[in-house]
Tab-separated table of C-alpha atoms in Angstrom:
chain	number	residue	atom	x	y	z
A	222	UNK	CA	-14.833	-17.944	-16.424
A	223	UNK	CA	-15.398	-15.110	-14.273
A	224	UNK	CA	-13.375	-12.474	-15.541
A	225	UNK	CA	-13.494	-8.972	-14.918
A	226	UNK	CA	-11.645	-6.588	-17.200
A	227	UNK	CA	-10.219	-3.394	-15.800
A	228	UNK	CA	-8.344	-0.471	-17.600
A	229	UNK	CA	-6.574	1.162	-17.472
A	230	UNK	CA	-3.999	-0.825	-15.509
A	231	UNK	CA	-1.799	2.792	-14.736
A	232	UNK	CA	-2.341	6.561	-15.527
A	233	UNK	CA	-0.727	9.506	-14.640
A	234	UNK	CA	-3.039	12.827	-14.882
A	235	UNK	CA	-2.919	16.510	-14.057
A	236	UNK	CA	-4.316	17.868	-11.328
A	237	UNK	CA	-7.763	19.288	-12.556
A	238	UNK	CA	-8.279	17.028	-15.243
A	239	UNK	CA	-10.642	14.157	-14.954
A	240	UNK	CA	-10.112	10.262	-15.377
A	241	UNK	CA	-12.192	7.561	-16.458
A	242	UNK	CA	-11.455	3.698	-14.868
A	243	UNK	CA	-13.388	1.397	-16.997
A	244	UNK	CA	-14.593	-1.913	-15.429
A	245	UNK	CA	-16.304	-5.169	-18.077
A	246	UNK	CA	-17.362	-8.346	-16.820
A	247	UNK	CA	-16.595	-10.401	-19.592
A	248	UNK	CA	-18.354	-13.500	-19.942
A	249	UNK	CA	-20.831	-13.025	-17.389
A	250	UNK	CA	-23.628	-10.327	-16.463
A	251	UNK	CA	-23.228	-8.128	-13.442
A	252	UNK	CA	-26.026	-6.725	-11.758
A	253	UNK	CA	-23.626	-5.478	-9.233
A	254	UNK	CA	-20.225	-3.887	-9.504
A	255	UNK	CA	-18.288	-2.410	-6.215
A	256	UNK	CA	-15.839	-0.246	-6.635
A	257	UNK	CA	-12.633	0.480	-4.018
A	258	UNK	CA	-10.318	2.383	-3.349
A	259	UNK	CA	-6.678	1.259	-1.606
A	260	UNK	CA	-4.238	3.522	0.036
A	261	UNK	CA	-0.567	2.209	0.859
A	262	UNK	CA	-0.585	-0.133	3.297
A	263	UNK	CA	-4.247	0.152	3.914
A	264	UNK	CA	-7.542	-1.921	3.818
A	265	UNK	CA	-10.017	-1.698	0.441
A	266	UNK	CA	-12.212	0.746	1.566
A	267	UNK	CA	-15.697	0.401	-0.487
A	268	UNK	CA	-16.105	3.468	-2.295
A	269	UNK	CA	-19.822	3.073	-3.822
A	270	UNK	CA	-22.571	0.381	-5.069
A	271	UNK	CA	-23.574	0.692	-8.837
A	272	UNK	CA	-26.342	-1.301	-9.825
A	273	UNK	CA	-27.007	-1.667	-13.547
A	274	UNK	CA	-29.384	0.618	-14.752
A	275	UNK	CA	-29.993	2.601	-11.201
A	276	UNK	CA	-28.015	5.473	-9.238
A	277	UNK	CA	-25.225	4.182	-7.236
A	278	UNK	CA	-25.206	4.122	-3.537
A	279	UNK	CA	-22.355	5.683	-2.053
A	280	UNK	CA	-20.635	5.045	1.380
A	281	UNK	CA	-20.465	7.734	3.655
A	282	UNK	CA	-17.752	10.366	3.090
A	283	UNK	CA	-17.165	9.593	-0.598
A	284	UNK	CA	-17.955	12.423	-2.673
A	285	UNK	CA	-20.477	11.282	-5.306
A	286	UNK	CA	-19.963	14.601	-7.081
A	287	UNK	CA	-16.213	13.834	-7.038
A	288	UNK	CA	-16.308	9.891	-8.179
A	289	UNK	CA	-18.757	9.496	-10.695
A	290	UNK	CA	-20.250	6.099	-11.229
A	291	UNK	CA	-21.986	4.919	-14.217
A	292	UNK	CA	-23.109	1.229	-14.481
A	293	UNK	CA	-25.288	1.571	-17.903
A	294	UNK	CA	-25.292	-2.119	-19.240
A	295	UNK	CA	-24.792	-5.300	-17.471
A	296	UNK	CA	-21.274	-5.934	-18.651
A	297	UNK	CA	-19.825	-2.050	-18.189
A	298	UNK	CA	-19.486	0.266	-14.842
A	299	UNK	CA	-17.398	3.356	-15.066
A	300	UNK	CA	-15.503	5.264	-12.272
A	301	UNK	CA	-14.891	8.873	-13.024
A	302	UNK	CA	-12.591	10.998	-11.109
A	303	UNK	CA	-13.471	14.525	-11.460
A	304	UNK	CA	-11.007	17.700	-10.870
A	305	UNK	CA	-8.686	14.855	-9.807
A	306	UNK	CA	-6.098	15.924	-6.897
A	307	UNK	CA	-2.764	14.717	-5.790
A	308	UNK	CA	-4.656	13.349	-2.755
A	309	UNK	CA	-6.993	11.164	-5.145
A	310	UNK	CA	-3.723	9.083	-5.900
A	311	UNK	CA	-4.752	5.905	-5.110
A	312	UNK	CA	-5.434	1.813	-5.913
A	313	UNK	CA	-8.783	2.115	-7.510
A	314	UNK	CA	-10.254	-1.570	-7.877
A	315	UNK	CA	-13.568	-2.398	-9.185
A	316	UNK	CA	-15.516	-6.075	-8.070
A	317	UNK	CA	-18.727	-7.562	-9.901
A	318	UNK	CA	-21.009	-10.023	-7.974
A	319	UNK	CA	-22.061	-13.072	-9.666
A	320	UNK	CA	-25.150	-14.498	-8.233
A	321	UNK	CA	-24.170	-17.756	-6.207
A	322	UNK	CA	-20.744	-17.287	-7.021
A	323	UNK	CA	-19.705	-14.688	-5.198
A	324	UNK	CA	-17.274	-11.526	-6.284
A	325	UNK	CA	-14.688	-11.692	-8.887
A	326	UNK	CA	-12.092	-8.764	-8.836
A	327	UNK	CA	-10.843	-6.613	-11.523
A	328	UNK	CA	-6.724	-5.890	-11.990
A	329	UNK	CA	-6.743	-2.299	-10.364
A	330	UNK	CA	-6.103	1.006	-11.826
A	331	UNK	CA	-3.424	2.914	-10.043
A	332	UNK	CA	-3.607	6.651	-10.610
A	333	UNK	CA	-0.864	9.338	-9.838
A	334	UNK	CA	-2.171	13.021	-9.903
A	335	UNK	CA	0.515	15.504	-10.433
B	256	UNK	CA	-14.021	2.126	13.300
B	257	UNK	CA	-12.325	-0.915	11.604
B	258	UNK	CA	-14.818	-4.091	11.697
B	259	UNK	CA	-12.299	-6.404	10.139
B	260	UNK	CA	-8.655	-6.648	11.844
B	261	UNK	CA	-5.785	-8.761	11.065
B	262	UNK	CA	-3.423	-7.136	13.546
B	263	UNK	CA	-0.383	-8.886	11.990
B	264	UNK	CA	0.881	-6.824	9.381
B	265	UNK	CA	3.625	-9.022	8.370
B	266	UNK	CA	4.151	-13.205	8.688
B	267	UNK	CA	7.358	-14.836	7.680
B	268	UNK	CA	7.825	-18.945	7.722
B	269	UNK	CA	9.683	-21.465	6.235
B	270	UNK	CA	8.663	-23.088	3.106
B	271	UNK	CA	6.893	-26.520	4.336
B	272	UNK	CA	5.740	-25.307	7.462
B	273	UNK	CA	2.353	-24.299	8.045
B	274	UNK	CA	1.237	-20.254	8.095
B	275	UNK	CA	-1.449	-19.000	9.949
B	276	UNK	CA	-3.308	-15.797	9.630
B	277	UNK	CA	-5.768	-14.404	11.776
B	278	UNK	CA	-8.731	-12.005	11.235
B	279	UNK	CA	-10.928	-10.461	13.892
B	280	UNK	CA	-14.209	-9.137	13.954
B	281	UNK	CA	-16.262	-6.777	15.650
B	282	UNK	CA	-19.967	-6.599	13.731
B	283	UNK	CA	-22.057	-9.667	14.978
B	284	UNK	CA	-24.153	-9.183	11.648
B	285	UNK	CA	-21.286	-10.306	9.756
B	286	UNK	CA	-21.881	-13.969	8.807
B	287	UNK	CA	-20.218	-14.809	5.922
B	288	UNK	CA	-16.128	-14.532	5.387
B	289	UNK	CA	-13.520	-14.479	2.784
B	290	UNK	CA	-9.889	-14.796	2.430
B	291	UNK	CA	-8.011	-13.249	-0.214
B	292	UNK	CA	-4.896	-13.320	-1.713
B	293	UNK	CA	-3.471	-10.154	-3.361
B	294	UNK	CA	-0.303	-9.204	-5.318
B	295	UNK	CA	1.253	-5.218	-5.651
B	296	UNK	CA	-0.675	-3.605	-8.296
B	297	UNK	CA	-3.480	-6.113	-8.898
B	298	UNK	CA	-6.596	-7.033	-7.776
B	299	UNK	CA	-7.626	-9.694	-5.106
B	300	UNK	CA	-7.943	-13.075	-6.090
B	301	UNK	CA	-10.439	-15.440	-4.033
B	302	UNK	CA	-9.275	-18.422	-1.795
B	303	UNK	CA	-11.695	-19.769	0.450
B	304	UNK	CA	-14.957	-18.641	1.962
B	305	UNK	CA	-16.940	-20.025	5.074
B	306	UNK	CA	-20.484	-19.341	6.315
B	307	UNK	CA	-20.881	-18.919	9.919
B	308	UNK	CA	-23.307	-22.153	10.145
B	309	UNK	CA	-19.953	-23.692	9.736
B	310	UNK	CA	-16.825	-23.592	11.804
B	311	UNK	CA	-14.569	-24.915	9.189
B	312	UNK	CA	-13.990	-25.445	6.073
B	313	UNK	CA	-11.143	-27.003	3.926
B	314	UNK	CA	-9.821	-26.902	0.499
B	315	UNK	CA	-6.468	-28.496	-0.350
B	316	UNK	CA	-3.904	-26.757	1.413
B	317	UNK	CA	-6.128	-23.790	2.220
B	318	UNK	CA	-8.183	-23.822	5.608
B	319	UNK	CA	-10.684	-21.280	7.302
B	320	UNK	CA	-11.645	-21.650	10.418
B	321	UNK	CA	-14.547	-19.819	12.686
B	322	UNK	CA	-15.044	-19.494	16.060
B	323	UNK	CA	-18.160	-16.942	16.555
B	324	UNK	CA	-17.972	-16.972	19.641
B	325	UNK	CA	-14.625	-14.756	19.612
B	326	UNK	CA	-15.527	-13.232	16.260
B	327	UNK	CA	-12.037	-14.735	15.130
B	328	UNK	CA	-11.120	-16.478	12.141
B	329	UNK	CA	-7.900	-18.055	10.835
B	330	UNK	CA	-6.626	-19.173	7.453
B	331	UNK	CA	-4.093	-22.349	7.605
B	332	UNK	CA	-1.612	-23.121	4.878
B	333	UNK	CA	-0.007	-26.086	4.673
B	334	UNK	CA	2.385	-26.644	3.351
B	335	UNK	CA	3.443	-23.021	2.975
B	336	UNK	CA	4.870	-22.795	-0.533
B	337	UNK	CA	7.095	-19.505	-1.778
B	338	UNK	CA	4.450	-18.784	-4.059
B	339	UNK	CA	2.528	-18.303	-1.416
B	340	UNK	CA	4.076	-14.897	-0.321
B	341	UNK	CA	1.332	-12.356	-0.499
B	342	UNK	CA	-0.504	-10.168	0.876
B	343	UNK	CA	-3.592	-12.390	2.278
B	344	UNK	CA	-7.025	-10.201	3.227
B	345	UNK	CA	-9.839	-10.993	5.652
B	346	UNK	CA	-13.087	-9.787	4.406
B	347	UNK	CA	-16.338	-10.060	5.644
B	348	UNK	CA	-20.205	-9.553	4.498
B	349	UNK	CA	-23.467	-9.690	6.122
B	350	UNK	CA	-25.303	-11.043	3.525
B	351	UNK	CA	-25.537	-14.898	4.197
B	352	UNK	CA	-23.096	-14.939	1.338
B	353	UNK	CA	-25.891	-13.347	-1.305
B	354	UNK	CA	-23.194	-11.382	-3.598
B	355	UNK	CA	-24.818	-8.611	-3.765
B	356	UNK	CA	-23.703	-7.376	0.014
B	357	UNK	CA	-21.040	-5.128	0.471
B	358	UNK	CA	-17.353	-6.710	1.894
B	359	UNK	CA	-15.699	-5.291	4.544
B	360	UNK	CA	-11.795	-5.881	4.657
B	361	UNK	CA	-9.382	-5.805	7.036
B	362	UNK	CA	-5.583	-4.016	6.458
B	363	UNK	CA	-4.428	-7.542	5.094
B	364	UNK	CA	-1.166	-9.497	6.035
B	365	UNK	CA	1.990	-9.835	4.227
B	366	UNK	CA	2.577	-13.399	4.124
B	367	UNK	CA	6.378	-14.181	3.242
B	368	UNK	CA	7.453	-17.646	2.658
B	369	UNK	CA	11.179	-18.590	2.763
B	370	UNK	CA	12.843	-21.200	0.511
């Protein structure tokens, strides 16, 4: 149980254009979902906070005009990169909290701007 | 400012043997960890967790444990098993464990285990 359904896994997408990372949790509800964001060799680094229903709270020098986040039901959050850039390449993973359970990942989405 | 360090980027042993990894912290509100194991191109997948009312805890071959007073803590596997190569990341929260608190992660270590 637990699982938390990412996609896509891989895209590739011209700089300008924008990108949609889809993240379901699917046999459980999540009021939470985390989404991060991991450069080579580098730490997740906690992009923003949706919580279902409510605005999500972003961590300080992520663009919330840039990475849109929409968490409308309790079993979908969305990540949208707008006017993506080469330097928005990147590991994008999403996590849901389950109450007493703790977090459950999803797969990752890596994207390649070119 | 990185709150979560695991200064070793890479660990190699010998299948058998026991591997340690080691995680350091700086934020005294932390107070509840996680370990995580993680594979190129997908997502973490949980190990073992410990609160910091506890300085150890133990689940088959996987151990954590906490010393608060150094802000350090330390994953033991043993036996080390091949399939154990990954990269392995610290993370911490300072939510008592509530899932609904922000982690924190460190750069991970690349855990290699030789046959």
């Amino acid at each position: 149980g637990a699982v938390v359904s990412q996609h896509p896994s891989w895209v590739i997408c011209k700089s300008g254009t924008s990108v949609k990372i889809e993240c379901r949790s699917l046999d459980f509800q999540a009021t939470t979902m985390f989404w991060y964001r991991q450069f080579p060799k580098q730490s997740l680094m906690l992009m923003a906070t949706s919580n279902e229903g409510s605005k999500a709270t972003y961590e300080q020098g992520v663009e919330k005009d840039k990475f849109l986040i929409n968490h409308a039901s309790l079993t979908l959050s969305t990540l949208t990169v707008t006017s993506a850039h080469p330097e928005d390449s990147s590991f994008y993973i999403c996590s849901a909290s389950i109450t007493g359970r703790g977090y459950t990942f999803g797969s990752g989405t890596r994207l390649t701007v070119v | 400012d990185q709150q979560v360090k695991q200064n070793s980027p890479s660990l190699s042993v010998q299948e058998g043997r026991i591997s340690i990894l080691n995680c350091d912290y700086t934020n005294s509100m932390f107070d509840y960890f996680l370990w995580y194991k993680k594979y190129p191109a997908e997502g973490p997948t949980f190990l073992i967790s410990i609160s910091s009312i506890k300085d150890k805890n133990e689940d088959g071959r996987f151990t954590v444990f906490l010393n608060k007073s150094a802000k350090h803590l330390s994953l033991h596997i043993v036996p080390s098993q091949p399939g154990d190569s990954a990269v392995y990341f610290c993370a911490a929260s300072a939510g008592s464990g509530g899932s609904n608190y922000k982690l924190t992660f460190g750069k991970g270590t690349l855990l290699t285990v030789n046959p």
